[in-house]
Coordinates of C-alpha atoms and ligand atoms in Angstrom, one line a residue:
M1 CA -65.6 -59.7 -15.8
S2 CA -63.9 -61.2 -12.9
F3 CA -60.2 -61.6 -12.2
A4 CA -60.7 -65.3 -11.9
N5 CA -62.0 -65.5 -15.5
T6 CA -59.1 -63.4 -16.7
V7 CA -56.3 -65.5 -15.2
R8 CA -58.0 -68.6 -16.6
A9 CA -57.2 -67.4 -20.2
P10 CA -53.9 -68.7 -21.6
L11 CA -51.0 -66.3 -21.1
G12 CA -50.0 -64.1 -24.0
T13 CA -53.1 -64.7 -26.1
A14 CA -55.3 -61.9 -27.5
S15 CA -58.1 -63.0 -25.2
F16 CA -55.8 -62.7 -22.2
K17 CA -54.7 -59.2 -23.2
A18 CA -58.2 -58.0 -23.9
R19 CA -59.3 -59.3 -20.5
I20 CA -56.4 -57.7 -18.7
G21 CA -57.2 -54.3 -20.4
A22 CA -60.9 -54.6 -19.5
V23 CA -60.0 -55.4 -15.9
S24 CA -57.6 -52.5 -15.5
C25 CA -60.1 -49.9 -17.0
L26 CA -62.7 -51.2 -14.6
A27 CA -60.3 -50.9 -11.7
R28 CA -59.2 -47.4 -12.7
R29 CA -62.9 -46.3 -12.9
N30 CA -63.6 -47.8 -9.6
Y31 CA -60.7 -46.1 -7.9
H32 CA -61.6 -42.5 -9.0
T33 CA -65.4 -42.5 -8.7
D34 CA -65.3 -40.9 -5.3
I35 CA -62.9 -38.0 -6.2
P36 CA -64.7 -34.8 -7.4
E37 CA -63.1 -33.1 -10.4
P38 CA -62.0 -29.6 -9.6
D39 CA -63.8 -26.7 -11.4
F40 CA -61.5 -23.9 -12.4
E41 CA -64.2 -22.0 -14.3
A42 CA -64.2 -19.2 -11.8
Y43 CA -60.5 -18.6 -12.3
R44 CA -60.6 -18.6 -16.1
S45 CA -60.3 -15.3 -18.0
N46 CA -63.1 -14.6 -20.5
S47 CA -60.8 -15.1 -23.3
S48 CA -60.2 -18.7 -22.4
K49 CA -63.7 -19.7 -21.5
Q50 CA -64.9 -20.1 -25.1
A51 CA -62.8 -22.7 -26.9
N52 CA -64.2 -21.7 -30.3
V53 CA -63.3 -18.0 -30.0
S54 CA -59.8 -16.7 -30.9
R55 CA -57.9 -15.0 -28.1
D56 CA -57.2 -12.1 -30.6
K57 CA -60.7 -10.9 -29.9
F58 CA -59.8 -10.1 -26.3
D59 CA -56.4 -8.6 -27.2
A60 CA -57.4 -5.0 -26.7
K61 CA -58.7 -5.7 -23.2
R62 CA -55.7 -7.7 -22.2
K63 CA -53.4 -5.0 -23.4
V64 CA -55.2 -2.3 -21.4
Y65 CA -54.7 -4.4 -18.3
S66 CA -51.0 -5.1 -19.1
Y67 CA -50.2 -1.6 -20.0
T68 CA -51.9 -0.2 -16.9
L69 CA -49.9 -2.6 -14.7
V70 CA -46.6 -1.9 -16.4
G71 CA -47.3 1.9 -16.5
G72 CA -48.2 1.9 -12.8
A73 CA -45.1 0.0 -11.8
S74 CA -42.9 2.3 -14.0
A75 CA -44.5 5.4 -12.4
A76 CA -43.8 4.0 -8.9
T77 CA -40.2 3.2 -9.9
V78 CA -39.6 6.7 -11.2
Y79 CA -41.1 8.2 -8.1
M80 CA -38.8 6.1 -5.9
G81 CA -35.8 7.1 -8.0
K82 CA -36.7 10.7 -7.6
E83 CA -36.9 10.4 -3.8
I84 CA -33.5 8.6 -3.7
V85 CA -31.9 11.4 -5.9
Q86 CA -33.5 14.1 -3.7
D87 CA -32.2 12.5 -0.5
L88 CA -28.7 12.1 -2.1
V89 CA -28.7 15.8 -3.2
G90 CA -29.9 16.8 0.3
Y91 CA -27.1 14.8 1.8
L92 CA -24.5 16.4 -0.4
D93 CA -25.9 19.9 0.3
I94 CA -25.4 19.2 4.1
N95 CA -21.8 18.3 3.4
D96 CA -21.3 21.5 1.5
A97 CA -22.9 23.5 4.3
A98 CA -20.7 21.8 6.9
R99 CA -17.6 22.4 4.7
A100 CA -18.6 26.1 4.3
L101 CA -18.8 26.3 8.1
A102 CA -15.3 24.8 8.5
I103 CA -13.7 27.6 6.4
T104 CA -13.7 31.3 7.3
E105 CA -12.5 33.8 4.8
I106 CA -11.4 37.3 5.8
K107 CA -10.3 40.2 3.6
L108 CA -7.1 41.4 5.2
N109 CA -7.6 45.0 4.2
D110 CA -10.7 45.1 6.4
V111 CA -8.4 44.9 9.5
P112 CA -6.1 47.9 9.8
V113 CA -2.8 47.8 11.7
G114 CA -3.3 47.8 15.5
K115 CA -6.9 46.5 15.2
S116 CA -8.6 43.2 16.0
L117 CA -11.5 41.4 14.4
L118 CA -13.8 39.0 16.2
T119 CA -15.4 36.4 13.9
T120 CA -16.3 32.7 14.1
W121 CA -14.7 29.6 12.8
K122 CA -16.4 26.2 13.2
G123 CA -18.8 27.8 15.6
M124 CA -16.0 29.1 17.9
P125 CA -14.9 32.7 18.4
L126 CA -11.9 33.6 16.2
F127 CA -9.6 36.5 17.0
V128 CA -7.7 38.1 14.1
R129 CA -5.1 40.6 15.2
H130 CA -3.2 42.9 12.8
R131 CA -0.2 43.6 15.0
T132 CA 1.9 46.7 15.2
E133 CA 5.6 46.8 14.8
A134 CA 5.9 47.5 18.6
E135 CA 3.8 44.5 19.5
I136 CA 5.8 42.2 17.2
K137 CA 9.1 43.4 18.7
A138 CA 7.9 43.1 22.3
E139 CA 6.6 39.5 21.8
Q140 CA 9.6 38.3 19.9
A141 CA 11.9 39.6 22.7
V142 CA 10.1 37.6 25.5
D143 CA 12.3 35.2 27.4
L144 CA 10.8 31.7 26.9
L145 CA 11.8 30.8 30.5
S146 CA 9.4 33.3 31.8
L147 CA 6.4 31.6 30.1
R148 CA 4.1 29.0 31.6
D149 CA 3.6 27.5 28.2
P150 CA 6.9 28.3 26.4
Q151 CA 6.5 29.0 22.8
H152 CA 8.3 31.5 20.6
D153 CA 6.2 34.2 18.9
S154 CA 7.5 33.3 15.5
D155 CA 6.3 29.7 15.9
R156 CA 2.7 30.9 16.4
S157 CA 2.1 32.8 13.2
L158 CA 2.7 32.6 9.4
T159 CA 3.7 36.2 9.2
P160 CA 4.5 38.3 12.3
E161 CA 1.8 40.9 11.4
W162 CA -1.1 38.5 11.7
M163 CA -2.1 36.5 14.8
I164 CA -5.0 34.2 14.3
L165 CA -6.3 32.6 17.5
V166 CA -9.2 30.6 18.7
G167 CA -10.9 32.8 21.2
V168 CA -11.6 30.3 24.0
C169 CA -9.8 30.7 27.3
T170 CA -7.7 27.6 28.2
H171 CA -8.8 27.9 31.8
L172 CA -12.5 27.1 31.8
G173 CA -13.6 28.1 28.3
C174 CA -14.8 31.7 28.6
I175 CA -14.3 34.1 25.7
P176 CA -11.6 36.6 26.5
L177 CA -11.8 40.2 25.6
Q178 CA -9.6 41.5 22.8
D179 CA -7.3 44.5 23.3
Q180 CA -7.6 44.2 27.1
G181 CA -5.4 43.3 30.0
S182 CA -1.8 43.9 30.9
F183 CA -0.2 43.3 27.5
A184 CA -0.5 45.6 24.5
G185 CA -2.7 44.1 21.8
G186 CA -3.4 41.2 24.1
M187 CA -6.5 39.6 25.6
Y188 CA -8.0 39.4 29.0
C189 CA -10.4 36.8 30.4
P190 CA -12.6 38.4 33.0
C191 CA -13.9 35.1 34.3
H192 CA -10.9 34.4 36.5
G193 CA -8.4 37.1 35.4
S194 CA -6.2 35.5 32.8
H195 CA -4.0 37.8 30.7
Y196 CA -2.7 36.8 27.3
D197 CA -0.2 38.7 25.2
S198 CA -0.7 39.7 21.6
S199 CA 0.8 36.3 20.6
G200 CA -2.0 34.6 22.6
R201 CA 0.4 33.3 25.2
I202 CA -0.7 33.0 28.8
R203 CA 1.2 35.6 30.9
K204 CA -0.8 36.0 34.1
G205 CA -3.8 34.3 35.8
P206 CA -5.0 30.7 36.1
A207 CA -5.1 29.6 32.5
P208 CA -2.7 26.8 32.0
L209 CA -2.0 27.1 28.3
N210 CA -1.6 29.5 25.4
L211 CA -4.6 30.3 23.2
T212 CA -4.8 27.9 20.3
V213 CA -3.5 29.1 16.9
A214 CA -6.2 28.4 14.3
P215 CA -4.9 26.7 11.1
H216 CA -4.7 29.4 8.4
K217 CA -3.1 30.5 5.2
I218 CA -2.9 33.8 3.4
K219 CA -3.9 33.8 -0.3
G220 CA -3.4 37.2 -1.9
E221 CA -5.5 39.7 0.1
Y222 CA -7.4 37.0 1.8
L223 CA -6.9 35.1 5.0
I224 CA -8.3 31.6 4.9
V225 CA -8.9 29.9 8.2
G226 CA -9.6 26.1 8.3
Ligands
LIG1 S1 -12.1 30.9 32.1 FE1 -10.7 32.4 31.6 S2 -9.7 32.7 33.4 FE2 -11.1 31.2 33.9

């Protein structure tokens, strides 16, 4: 059937419509003859290959696959969760350890009057001195004008009996010796000869400043530094 014959039929008549339909089918067939139809057979699951078999027959197999997939993903998620919680707990543990290092607790009864204790606080040497009445009287009577780094004894301790000092020389950072030097109950740094009194104030030698007083409080029979 040619296009010329089709257009020769009167417009709107049944013959015209039949001829138009036939021509368009012919045209459609002609246009698609060179395009191969894709074959999806290789991608189909067994359950969908046979059109006359119900999918229920393959349910068990499909469920095993789905459950294995979901189970595997759940196990991986639980494992990842466990790792995260472990890391978090480890992190908190480190914080606890660091906090423990930042606080030093000393039983006051362990340091008799007139004795000193050397311990550590935050990785630094810590001097704890239980001062005698004589030492307290002598340090409180010191004329501030005679000091290189003027500071009254009572401004350096919570209670006159206890002097809590960071044991690092303010000259070049050596560790002074306790109960040594020219001042009773004081400290002496042998590196370059600095003398500190029992209040930790620099009295002789090159050190420019007093020893640092460590932050502390007394709770019952315990001294807590930090
Ligand atoms: S470091 Fe102590 S006197 Fe120099």
